[in-house]
XYZ file of C-alpha atoms in Angstrom:
709
model
C 216.095 -63.164 -173.156
C 217.129 -61.783 -169.779
C 215.873 -58.421 -168.566
C 218.870 -56.107 -168.053
C 218.938 -52.943 -166.020
C 221.157 -50.124 -167.341
C 224.797 -50.890 -166.610
C 226.901 -48.346 -164.777
C 230.213 -49.721 -166.105
C 231.263 -47.122 -168.731
C 233.673 -49.473 -170.509
C 231.640 -52.669 -170.079
C 234.543 -54.206 -168.139
C 234.190 -57.699 -166.658
C 232.465 -57.834 -163.337
C 234.242 -58.949 -160.219
C 232.517 -61.468 -157.903
C 229.146 -60.865 -159.653
C 229.163 -57.127 -158.848
C 230.082 -54.061 -160.926
C 233.530 -52.661 -160.159
C 232.983 -48.867 -160.364
C 235.568 -46.098 -160.458
C 234.805 -43.160 -158.149
C 236.317 -40.659 -160.549
C 233.938 -41.712 -163.352
C 230.838 -41.438 -161.152
C 231.597 -37.912 -159.956
C 231.566 -36.223 -163.343
C 228.762 -33.902 -162.322
C 230.525 -32.975 -159.132
C 233.644 -32.039 -161.081
C 231.603 -29.783 -163.337
C 230.093 -28.029 -160.367
C 233.535 -27.586 -158.911
C 234.775 -25.903 -162.069
C 231.784 -23.584 -161.962
C 232.572 -22.658 -158.402
C 236.160 -21.893 -159.344
C 235.172 -19.421 -162.083
C 235.139 -15.783 -161.118
C 231.686 -14.279 -160.273
C 230.580 -10.827 -161.310
C 228.355 -8.356 -159.458
C 224.712 -7.796 -160.412
C 224.214 -4.483 -162.329
C 222.559 -1.608 -160.422
C 221.809 -3.635 -157.282
C 225.038 -5.593 -156.798
C 226.005 -3.516 -153.718
C 222.871 -4.642 -151.849
C 222.571 -7.773 -149.734
C 221.518 -10.948 -151.536
C 218.127 -11.044 -149.805
C 217.272 -7.516 -150.992
C 218.521 -8.351 -154.486
C 216.149 -11.339 -154.560
C 213.250 -9.198 -153.320
C 213.852 -6.337 -155.775
C 214.265 -8.570 -158.841
C 211.336 -10.793 -157.873
C 208.958 -7.912 -157.112
C 210.020 -6.058 -160.263
C 209.597 -9.126 -162.453
C 206.211 -9.990 -160.959
C 205.053 -6.379 -161.216
C 205.994 -6.088 -164.853
C 204.468 -9.518 -165.545
C 201.181 -8.407 -163.955
C 201.273 -5.188 -165.971
C 201.946 -7.214 -169.123
C 198.986 -9.450 -168.311
C 196.745 -6.429 -167.777
C 197.844 -4.871 -171.066
C 197.418 -8.163 -172.917
C 193.959 -8.559 -171.377
C 193.024 -5.053 -172.502
C 194.380 -5.804 -175.970
C 192.419 -9.070 -176.015
C 189.235 -7.207 -175.062
C 189.835 -4.741 -177.885
C 190.449 -7.608 -180.302
C 187.331 -9.405 -179.047
C 185.245 -6.252 -179.486
C 186.609 -5.867 -183.008
C 185.707 -9.465 -183.796
C 182.219 -8.960 -182.322
C 181.731 -5.779 -184.389
C 182.743 -7.612 -187.559
C 180.531 -10.594 -186.679
C 177.476 -8.417 -186.127
C 178.103 -6.388 -189.298
C 178.529 -9.593 -191.314
C 175.383 -11.062 -189.767
C 173.490 -7.878 -190.673
C 174.599 -8.371 -194.295
C 173.015 -11.808 -194.267
C 169.912 -10.527 -192.438
C 169.357 -7.762 -195.017
C 169.062 -10.363 -197.767
C 167.024 -12.747 -195.620
C 164.583 -9.932 -194.777
C 164.133 -9.114 -198.485
C 163.445 -12.754 -199.293
C 161.230 -13.243 -196.232
C 159.165 -10.163 -197.115
C 158.412 -11.551 -200.575
C 157.407 -14.927 -199.141
C 155.326 -13.297 -196.392
C 153.391 -11.181 -198.900
C 152.697 -14.429 -200.769
C 150.931 -15.677 -197.613
C 153.610 -18.057 -196.305
C 152.955 -18.268 -192.548
C 156.452 -19.613 -191.809
C 157.958 -16.607 -193.620
C 156.295 -14.233 -191.136
C 158.051 -15.937 -188.211
C 161.361 -15.765 -190.079
C 160.743 -12.103 -191.003
C 159.989 -11.162 -187.379
C 163.052 -13.026 -186.083
C 165.308 -11.459 -188.742
C 163.989 -7.962 -187.990
C 164.518 -8.435 -184.241
C 168.040 -9.798 -184.762
C 168.911 -6.891 -187.091
C 167.612 -4.344 -184.564
C 169.495 -6.056 -181.708
C 172.734 -6.032 -183.711
C 172.282 -2.379 -184.690
C 171.496 -1.387 -181.099
C 174.603 -3.235 -179.886
C 176.972 -1.505 -182.327
C 175.356 1.927 -182.081
C 174.604 2.203 -178.337
C 176.557 -0.731 -176.909
C 175.438 -3.659 -174.762
C 176.410 -5.438 -171.548
C 179.385 -7.107 -173.239
C 180.125 -4.733 -176.120
C 180.756 -0.966 -176.081
C 179.344 1.367 -178.701
C 181.168 1.602 -182.026
C 184.259 3.847 -182.106
C 183.836 7.424 -183.293
C 185.612 6.641 -186.559
C 182.776 4.277 -187.557
C 179.825 6.326 -186.259
C 179.131 8.086 -189.630
C 178.668 4.692 -191.291
C 176.399 3.601 -188.418
C 174.282 6.724 -189.006
C 174.079 5.975 -192.754
C 172.914 2.462 -191.955
C 170.224 3.871 -189.651
C 168.947 6.171 -192.431
C 168.581 3.269 -194.865
C 167.158 0.883 -192.239
C 164.416 3.156 -190.806
C 162.088 3.048 -193.876
C 162.718 -0.692 -194.255
C 161.693 -1.257 -190.633
C 158.470 0.688 -191.239
C 157.711 -1.398 -194.333
C 158.412 -4.650 -192.460
C 155.998 -3.648 -189.698
C 153.412 -2.775 -192.343
C 153.675 -6.285 -193.809
C 153.548 -7.921 -190.360
C 150.443 -5.894 -189.438
C 148.587 -7.572 -192.336
C 149.769 -11.094 -191.473
C 146.296 -12.565 -190.921
C 144.939 -10.953 -194.094
C 147.812 -12.212 -196.263
C 147.672 -15.735 -194.830
C 143.898 -15.804 -195.387
C 144.406 -14.625 -198.970
C 146.879 -17.457 -199.497
C 144.325 -19.923 -198.150
C 141.707 -18.393 -200.456
C 143.959 -18.866 -203.473
C 144.652 -22.458 -202.426
C 140.900 -23.009 -202.096
C 140.375 -21.530 -205.567
C 143.043 -23.788 -207.062
C 141.486 -26.778 -205.320
C 137.970 -25.916 -206.581
C 139.023 -25.052 -210.133
C 139.380 -28.645 -211.294
C 135.955 -29.540 -209.883
C 134.354 -26.523 -211.563
C 136.065 -27.336 -214.849
C 135.044 -30.992 -214.742
C 131.411 -30.264 -213.837
C 131.183 -27.473 -216.448
C 132.506 -29.751 -219.174
C 130.062 -32.464 -218.138
C 127.240 -29.886 -218.276
C 128.252 -28.797 -221.786
C 128.479 -32.416 -222.908
C 125.015 -33.195 -221.549
C 123.490 -30.086 -223.131
C 125.066 -30.954 -226.469
C 123.807 -34.541 -226.344
C 120.316 -33.373 -225.369
C 120.329 -30.619 -228.039
C 119.139 -28.037 -225.496
C 119.802 -25.042 -227.736
C 122.785 -23.358 -229.324
C 122.609 -20.189 -227.221
C 122.312 -22.099 -223.931
C 125.186 -24.394 -224.899
C 127.317 -21.375 -225.797
C 126.710 -19.852 -222.357
C 127.702 -23.129 -220.683
C 130.830 -23.374 -222.854
C 131.775 -19.846 -221.862
C 131.557 -20.936 -218.211
C 134.224 -23.576 -218.909
C 136.546 -20.847 -220.125
C 135.725 -18.618 -217.128
C 136.767 -21.291 -214.596
C 140.306 -21.263 -215.961
C 140.587 -17.515 -216.357
C 139.302 -16.803 -212.850
C 141.856 -19.180 -211.306
C 144.680 -17.694 -213.406
C 143.797 -14.123 -212.422
C 143.428 -15.022 -208.723
C 146.912 -16.563 -208.691
C 148.299 -13.589 -210.626
C 147.022 -11.162 -207.971
C 148.848 -12.914 -205.118
C 151.974 -14.283 -206.809
C 153.180 -11.303 -208.853
C 155.231 -8.482 -207.332
C 152.814 -5.858 -208.636
C 149.039 -5.865 -209.033
C 147.394 -4.762 -212.264
C 143.997 -3.189 -211.768
C 142.789 -4.767 -215.002
C 143.412 -8.232 -213.566
C 141.412 -7.478 -210.412
C 138.613 -5.915 -212.449
C 138.542 -8.880 -214.830
C 138.421 -11.327 -211.899
C 135.410 -9.576 -210.404
C 133.733 -9.313 -213.791
C 134.305 -12.997 -214.571
C 132.924 -14.027 -211.182
C 129.782 -11.967 -211.771
C 129.427 -13.351 -215.305
C 129.767 -16.922 -214.041
C 127.101 -16.336 -211.388
C 124.748 -14.692 -213.928
C 125.281 -17.573 -216.334
C 124.387 -20.061 -213.594
C 121.253 -18.101 -212.755
C 120.286 -17.718 -216.413
C 120.637 -21.440 -217.148
C 118.685 -22.301 -214.012
C 115.870 -19.711 -214.244
C 116.130 -18.379 -217.793
C 117.086 -14.846 -218.877
C 115.303 -12.416 -221.179
C 118.427 -10.303 -221.481
C 120.500 -13.243 -222.712
C 117.548 -14.669 -224.720
C 117.918 -18.126 -223.173
C 115.454 -20.443 -221.482
C 115.790 -22.391 -218.248
C 117.266 -25.875 -218.634
C 114.518 -28.499 -218.629
C 116.676 -31.614 -218.902
C 116.891 -33.396 -215.538
C 120.493 -34.559 -215.878
C 121.667 -31.163 -217.063
C 119.733 -29.484 -214.266
C 121.384 -31.759 -211.688
C 124.801 -30.869 -213.071
C 123.823 -27.210 -212.870
C 122.868 -27.595 -209.199
C 126.139 -29.397 -208.506
C 128.066 -26.660 -210.299
C 126.290 -23.965 -208.282
C 127.158 -25.709 -205.002
C 130.824 -26.025 -205.989
C 130.951 -22.380 -207.043
C 129.820 -20.995 -203.672
C 133.159 -21.472 -201.819
C 134.983 -20.396 -204.989
C 132.959 -17.184 -205.126
C 133.485 -16.552 -201.404
C 137.255 -16.845 -201.838
C 137.235 -14.448 -204.803
C 135.111 -11.976 -202.859
C 137.543 -12.066 -199.942
C 140.502 -11.474 -202.284
C 138.841 -8.514 -203.991
C 137.746 -7.011 -200.667
C 141.357 -7.072 -199.406
C 142.987 -5.572 -202.482
C 144.096 -2.428 -200.645
C 146.248 -4.182 -197.983
C 147.522 -6.577 -200.647
C 148.646 -3.677 -202.849
C 150.245 -1.883 -199.893
C 152.171 -4.943 -198.700
C 153.389 -5.785 -202.210
C 154.631 -2.227 -202.628
C 156.342 -2.517 -199.243
C 157.935 -5.821 -200.300
C 159.286 -4.273 -203.505
C 160.625 -1.311 -201.537
C 162.335 -3.648 -199.047
C 163.913 -5.599 -201.902
C 165.171 -2.379 -203.517
C 166.559 -1.106 -200.195
C 168.266 -4.387 -199.306
C 171.155 -3.621 -201.679
C 171.796 -0.265 -199.990
C 171.712 -1.868 -196.547
C 174.077 -4.565 -197.816
C 176.489 -1.877 -199.039
C 176.244 -0.012 -195.710
C 176.961 -3.142 -193.668
C 179.884 -4.082 -195.932
C 181.384 -0.598 -195.474
C 180.859 -0.904 -191.723
C 182.527 -4.332 -191.634
C 185.476 -2.972 -193.655
C 185.820 -0.065 -191.201
C 185.844 -2.495 -188.286
C 188.564 -4.520 -190.034
C 190.805 -1.429 -190.054
C 190.505 -0.873 -186.297
C 193.780 -1.447 -184.449
C 194.735 -2.215 -180.834
C 196.981 0.038 -178.697
C 197.622 -2.386 -175.843
C 200.018 -4.663 -177.724
C 202.884 -2.125 -177.876
C 202.755 -1.333 -174.165
C 202.438 -5.038 -173.402
C 205.666 -5.744 -175.324
C 207.516 -2.973 -173.452
C 206.255 -4.263 -170.120
C 207.215 -7.817 -171.071
C 210.768 -6.675 -171.919
C 211.048 -4.961 -168.537
C 209.768 -8.122 -166.851
C 212.347 -10.123 -168.808
C 215.098 -7.749 -167.697
C 213.988 -8.204 -164.087
C 214.060 -11.957 -164.519
C 217.560 -11.748 -166.049
C 218.731 -9.799 -163.022
C 217.074 -12.386 -160.811
C 218.932 -15.084 -162.741
C 222.256 -13.332 -162.277
C 221.617 -13.036 -158.561
C 220.610 -16.664 -158.431
C 223.730 -17.807 -160.361
C 226.038 -15.897 -158.043
C 224.298 -17.375 -155.043
C 224.470 -20.835 -156.611
C 228.230 -20.569 -157.082
C 228.586 -19.741 -153.440
C 226.436 -22.652 -152.406
C 228.321 -25.071 -154.720
C 231.499 -24.348 -152.847
C 229.764 -25.020 -149.561
C 228.140 -28.240 -150.708
C 231.247 -29.742 -152.345
C 232.415 -31.297 -149.147
C 229.012 -32.792 -148.463
C 228.889 -34.249 -151.983
C 232.195 -36.016 -151.416
C 230.700 -37.687 -148.358
C 227.696 -38.814 -150.360
C 229.857 -40.233 -153.155
C 230.864 -43.311 -151.247
C 227.224 -44.002 -150.285
C 226.199 -43.800 -153.950
C 228.985 -46.191 -155.029
C 227.924 -48.644 -152.362
C 224.309 -48.523 -153.577
C 225.348 -49.067 -157.189
C 227.410 -52.117 -156.289
C 224.397 -53.615 -154.484
C 222.330 -53.233 -157.661
C 224.682 -55.452 -159.693
C 222.618 -58.608 -159.053
C 219.454 -56.734 -159.989
C 221.012 -55.981 -163.376
C 221.364 -59.752 -163.885
C 217.581 -60.204 -163.372
C 217.640 -61.333 -159.752
C 214.435 -59.869 -158.307
C 215.166 -61.288 -154.838
C 217.861 -58.665 -154.211
C 217.148 -55.739 -151.824
C 219.216 -52.572 -151.382
C 220.513 -51.637 -147.914
C 218.591 -48.700 -146.411
C 220.872 -46.382 -144.362
C 220.727 -42.878 -142.892
C 222.820 -41.487 -145.767
C 221.446 -39.578 -148.727
C 221.082 -42.861 -150.565
C 218.711 -44.224 -147.932
C 215.598 -42.825 -149.601
C 216.890 -43.959 -152.993
C 217.469 -47.498 -151.698
C 213.996 -47.564 -150.232
C 212.527 -46.470 -153.592
C 214.611 -49.095 -155.407
C 213.308 -51.794 -153.064
C 209.766 -50.633 -153.784
C 210.500 -50.747 -157.519
C 211.867 -54.298 -157.205
C 208.680 -55.368 -155.422
C 206.543 -53.809 -158.150
C 208.678 -55.438 -160.851
C 208.304 -58.786 -159.108
C 204.519 -58.308 -159.164
C 204.681 -57.366 -162.857
C 206.542 -60.570 -163.747
C 204.004 -62.558 -161.749
C 201.250 -60.843 -163.712
C 202.933 -61.879 -166.934
C 202.883 -65.474 -165.717
C 199.174 -65.150 -165.068
C 198.719 -63.711 -168.567
C 200.268 -66.886 -169.931
C 197.531 -68.832 -168.206
C 194.953 -66.671 -169.947
C 196.206 -68.024 -173.254
C 194.409 -71.233 -172.399
C 191.204 -69.266 -171.832
C 191.615 -67.589 -175.218
C 191.963 -71.023 -176.802
C 188.671 -72.034 -175.227
C 187.086 -68.902 -176.699
C 188.338 -69.975 -180.107
C 186.645 -73.314 -179.555
C 183.381 -71.519 -178.671
C 183.607 -69.534 -181.896
C 183.913 -72.787 -183.820
C 180.806 -74.098 -182.087
C 178.925 -70.906 -183.007
C 179.957 -71.439 -186.621
C 178.503 -74.953 -186.454
C 175.227 -73.578 -185.064
C 175.151 -70.975 -187.842
C 175.562 -73.744 -190.413
C 172.649 -75.605 -188.855
C 170.495 -72.479 -189.016
C 171.485 -72.116 -192.637
C 170.201 -75.622 -193.391
C 166.950 -74.839 -191.585
C 166.476 -71.628 -193.575
C 166.987 -73.556 -196.784
C 164.235 -75.975 -195.754
C 161.883 -73.079 -195.027
C 162.731 -71.581 -198.408
C 161.744 -74.817 -200.107
C 158.432 -74.840 -198.243
C 157.767 -71.254 -199.287
C 158.412 -72.149 -202.919
C 155.882 -74.971 -202.630
C 153.366 -72.477 -201.241
C 153.951 -70.216 -204.229
C 153.237 -73.129 -206.554
C 149.948 -73.857 -204.772
C 148.960 -70.185 -204.975
C 149.583 -70.200 -208.707
C 147.225 -73.174 -209.022
C 144.566 -71.249 -207.106
C 144.993 -68.299 -209.455
C 144.489 -70.609 -212.435
C 141.244 -72.017 -211.002
C 139.913 -68.560 -210.267
C 140.742 -67.459 -213.783
C 138.668 -70.363 -215.189
C 135.658 -69.363 -213.146
C 136.140 -65.741 -214.196
C 135.890 -66.815 -217.843
C 132.535 -68.524 -217.190
C 131.160 -65.515 -215.411
C 132.393 -63.303 -218.237
C 130.255 -65.389 -220.649
C 127.178 -64.782 -218.521
C 128.015 -61.085 -218.384
C 128.194 -61.003 -222.179
C 124.680 -62.467 -222.522
C 123.285 -59.973 -220.069
C 125.040 -57.204 -221.934
C 123.313 -58.245 -225.169
C 119.922 -57.971 -223.496
C 120.861 -54.557 -222.200
C 121.923 -53.520 -225.683
C 118.513 -54.366 -227.136
C 116.768 -52.448 -224.405
C 118.990 -49.471 -224.987
C 118.255 -49.570 -228.736
C 114.537 -49.419 -228.035
C 115.134 -46.545 -225.656
C 117.091 -44.725 -228.321
C 114.203 -45.100 -230.775
C 111.846 -43.498 -228.277
C 114.272 -40.723 -227.608
C 114.516 -40.012 -231.347
C 110.768 -39.443 -231.413
C 111.105 -37.078 -228.502
C 113.851 -35.249 -230.325
C 111.650 -34.672 -233.391
C 108.894 -33.213 -231.257
C 111.368 -30.997 -229.487
C 112.685 -29.786 -232.842
C 109.164 -28.849 -233.908
C 108.687 -27.023 -230.660
C 111.956 -25.220 -231.253
C 110.731 -23.968 -234.640
C 107.565 -22.550 -233.193
C 109.471 -20.917 -230.376
C 111.666 -19.381 -233.045
C 108.602 -17.881 -234.673
C 107.663 -16.442 -231.330
C 111.097 -14.894 -231.176
C 110.673 -13.309 -234.593
C 107.324 -11.894 -233.574
C 108.907 -10.509 -230.456
C 111.482 -8.832 -232.659
C 108.758 -7.105 -234.648
C 107.175 -5.975 -231.428
C 110.517 -4.510 -230.429
C 110.749 -2.530 -233.669
C 107.244 -1.147 -233.250
C 108.018 -0.186 -229.681
C 111.063 1.682 -230.953
C 108.834 3.509 -233.448
C 106.422 4.458 -230.726
C 109.387 5.700 -228.687
C 110.508 7.903 -231.587
C 106.998 9.301 -231.986
C 106.815 10.035 -228.299
C 110.090 11.915 -228.409
C 108.930 14.015 -231.366
C 105.657 14.688 -229.606
C 107.523 15.947 -226.573
C 109.680 18.217 -228.718
C 106.659 19.666 -230.571
C 104.789 20.185 -227.365
C 107.789 22.066 -226.003
C 107.947 24.235 -229.142
C 104.251 24.985 -228.875
C 104.670 26.068 -225.298
C 107.585 28.316 -226.215
C 105.703 29.957 -229.101
C 102.600 30.436 -227.053
C 104.629 32.121 -224.368
C 106.382 34.353 -226.901
C 103.250 35.446 -228.815
C 101.075 35.920 -225.852
C 97.413 35.925 -226.608
C 97.969 36.234 -230.329
C 100.012 33.057 -230.705
C 98.835 31.572 -233.949
C 101.620 29.080 -234.272
C 100.162 26.966 -231.544
C 97.495 25.592 -233.876
C 100.144 24.271 -236.281
C 101.900 22.483 -233.478
C 98.645 21.000 -232.279
C 97.968 19.552 -235.701
C 101.383 17.933 -235.793
C 100.765 16.383 -232.403
C 97.485 14.973 -233.680
C 99.156 13.337 -236.660
C 101.711 11.763 -234.406
C 98.933 10.422 -232.244
C 97.357 8.813 -235.285
C 100.594 7.097 -236.121
C 100.775 5.840 -232.587
C 97.279 4.385 -232.947
C 98.260 2.540 -236.089
C 101.295 1.112 -234.392
C 99.106 -0.041 -231.548
C 96.886 -1.954 -233.961
C 99.903 -3.650 -235.469
C 101.031 -4.659 -232.021
C 97.615 -6.204 -231.352
C 97.802 -8.252 -234.551
C 101.259 -9.517 -233.708
C 100.178 -10.421 -230.218
C 97.391 -12.551 -231.668
C 99.889 -14.314 -233.860
C 102.105 -14.994 -230.830
C 99.122 -16.416 -228.972
C 98.338 -18.751 -231.828
C 101.937 -19.933 -231.987
C 101.929 -20.424 -228.267
C 98.941 -22.740 -228.518
C 100.699 -24.757 -231.169
C 103.788 -24.935 -228.978
C 101.682 -26.224 -226.114
C 100.273 -28.980 -228.308
C 103.757 -29.919 -229.451
C 104.953 -30.079 -225.877
C 102.084 -32.437 -225.031
C 103.211 -34.700 -227.809
C 106.747 -34.492 -226.454
C 105.444 -35.444 -223.048
C 103.829 -38.575 -224.459
C 107.130 -39.498 -226.093
C 108.902 -39.036 -222.789
C 106.456 -41.464 -221.159
C 107.230 -44.079 -223.774
C 110.918 -43.426 -223.322
C 110.551 -43.981 -219.597
C 109.034 -47.418 -220.174
C 111.873 -48.368 -222.438
C 114.346 -47.059 -219.890
C 112.783 -49.404 -217.318
C 113.461 -52.350 -219.574
C 117.018 -51.176 -220.035
C 117.320 -50.849 -216.284
C 116.308 -54.463 -215.712
C 118.873 -55.651 -218.211
C 121.510 -53.521 -216.604
C 120.598 -54.994 -213.209
C 121.405 -58.427 -214.561
C 124.683 -57.091 -215.852
C 125.345 -55.652 -212.414
C 124.764 -59.041 -210.768
C 127.173 -60.681 -213.165
C 129.675 -57.908 -212.539
C 129.437 -58.571 -208.821
C 130.210 -62.215 -209.409
C 133.194 -61.176 -211.460
C 134.297 -58.900 -208.649
C 134.171 -61.792 -206.197
C 136.289 -63.943 -208.431
C 138.721 -61.128 -208.952
C 139.034 -60.840 -205.192
C 139.917 -64.535 -205.039
C 142.523 -63.999 -207.710
C 143.845 -61.047 -205.769
C 144.045 -63.126 -202.584
C 145.951 -65.844 -204.396
C 148.285 -63.207 -205.782
C 148.845 -61.902 -202.266
C 149.803 -65.401 -201.164
C 152.295 -65.525 -204.000
C 153.730 -62.202 -202.886
C 154.017 -63.357 -199.271
C 155.708 -66.573 -200.325
C 158.096 -64.655 -202.544
C 158.893 -62.358 -199.632
C 159.703 -65.329 -197.451
C 161.992 -66.700 -200.138
C 163.824 -63.399 -200.393
C 164.097 -63.067 -196.612
C 165.366 -66.619 -196.265
C 167.984 -66.024 -198.924
C 169.112 -62.898 -197.119
C 169.418 -64.839 -193.869
C 171.398 -67.532 -195.664
C 173.738 -64.869 -197.014
C 174.179 -63.298 -193.576
C 174.821 -66.683 -191.960
C 177.390 -67.483 -194.634
C 179.149 -64.182 -193.979
C 179.085 -64.853 -190.236
C 180.579 -68.309 -190.813
C 183.410 -66.876 -192.924
C 184.125 -64.046 -190.489
C 184.074 -66.424 -187.535
C 186.484 -68.788 -189.239
C 188.885 -65.964 -190.044
C 188.640 -64.620 -186.495
C 189.353 -68.064 -185.065
C 192.470 -68.511 -187.191
C 193.724 -65.017 -186.359
C 193.059 -65.445 -182.632
C 194.867 -68.776 -182.467
C 197.880 -67.319 -184.343
C 198.063 -64.282 -182.073
C 197.768 -66.451 -178.970
C 200.622 -68.663 -180.136
C 202.906 -65.683 -180.792
C 201.892 -64.080 -177.496
C 202.691 -67.233 -175.512
C 206.142 -67.477 -177.142
C 206.997 -63.827 -176.435
C 205.852 -64.060 -172.842
C 207.967 -67.135 -172.175
C 211.047 -65.435 -173.633
C 210.418 -62.230 -171.660
C 210.207 -63.839 -168.230
C 212.797 -66.605 -168.669
C 215.639 -64.440 -167.337
C 213.956 -63.338 -164.100
C 214.490 -64.974 -160.726
C 211.454 -64.646 -158.475
C 212.431 -66.909 -155.547
């Protein structure tokens, strides 16, 4: 297919002698139009038509440029007003968002969230910056218009107390964060306290250490949960109930007193110190775990005042956030209603500029008509040069790139030179197309390389399959190892069973000894109970003595009053003295009863001592039996260690299985990827070869009509 340049023969007439036969009349259509324009009558420019053309150009140009500059200034001013309006709306909208973020951040900050303090400070600063910008202005934004100032003042009234409350919360940042850490420490320690307390109760119940002591320990279990709940309630709730704080302090004191009573005994609680070694160890462990818990509670209670103040401030901020949101919405709506005054003047100025340009156009048209008349003769001279150039381009239209146009001094000289340059460039383009055809061969070689890569991928696929088979064999061997280890584990388990039987016998003997100890302890408990009853009687007698003492004081007072009233003749004093004497006798009798009871207590105490000695002997026997149980348990421990070793072997074999399975999975994935690569490469090869074939055909057709030499 030959490359054809646009033909200049309007009727596609046959060419003469290989060149286009052109009619001069048809090629001067534009010239004829210009001639008609020059023949039409011109009209004078309004207002300035009497002036010379140069002055008309100057006046219309200066007027148009002046009005255009004025229009630009007015549009710039209008744009600034529009930008300020947009900035006002943006800041008001941002303040709406900040009011809600501040309310949320205040709640989180009071809860001790350290990140919330940073957010609260940033939000407060941004809100203040926005308010300052719209109320007083900034480097890039003037103060709000007078029409919106009342709403700005309302916003300031609602914001001022909120700002004070925010600063109050920020001033207690360290305290609130520390309180949060204290609560976290309490929550972390609660589970330990609960677990140790329950273990203590279980040990005391098993050892039958006394109903009252066990009750105190059980109450400690309940206190661990209630203290944690109240501590969290103080920091997480929006308000603080004084009853919760009081109950937290009371529970902490009760827990500490219970620890002290179980460790040292307490006459007030009527409980004895724990004598069991295991229970005592648990008590020591519980006391150690309670120290950081107690310190955290103490810190919370000591900072109740700032906590209450900040929570109240947070609630106030939350309540005020709605008012601030309403104020900012009203302010944004007021900004939306603001208009711009520069647009109207800009339109007027633009119309004046347009009128100036119209006048300039009229002047230019009139001048053009005059110049068309002058240039008509010159155009006729150039017509023949143009026809000559077009005839020379006839061979170029047939695809002959060896043709060159004649360069003369006429107007067509520069055109001919440009056409020659274009022919040279076109000749280079066709040569480049020939070179592109050669690249088809290179593309074919690339297709061959792709095929070779596909072959290599297939080889890698075969290799991966071999590795997968080897991995499967490794898995099989690992399974055999697991089986062998399991057999050995069964043998060791048999040995462990025998050792466990020995330990069971030893434990049974130990239990028998402990039963004897329990009986002695029960006897001791009965005698101690008798001591308690005697103590109760002593308490009643002491109360009686107290009553007698009170009556004695009253009678003595009456005697003094009567003696003072009667003077020297006070006979009533003798009656009072007799009553005092009788009361003294009653006191003496009570004292004797106390002495008798004390003797009884002493006797019971001696019996209790003897019973405790018997208990001690039983404990010695129990210790011997415990030694035997310990030896048996040592054997069990040795067997358990053997079992652990075998289990490790089993675990290692299992790991090998896992590794082998991983290799299998990885190999299968590689096989899948290689298969996909093979398919994609094959498709790419087929597509590339097809495209190259089509490209070669098109290139040959495109350049077949050109003559390069």
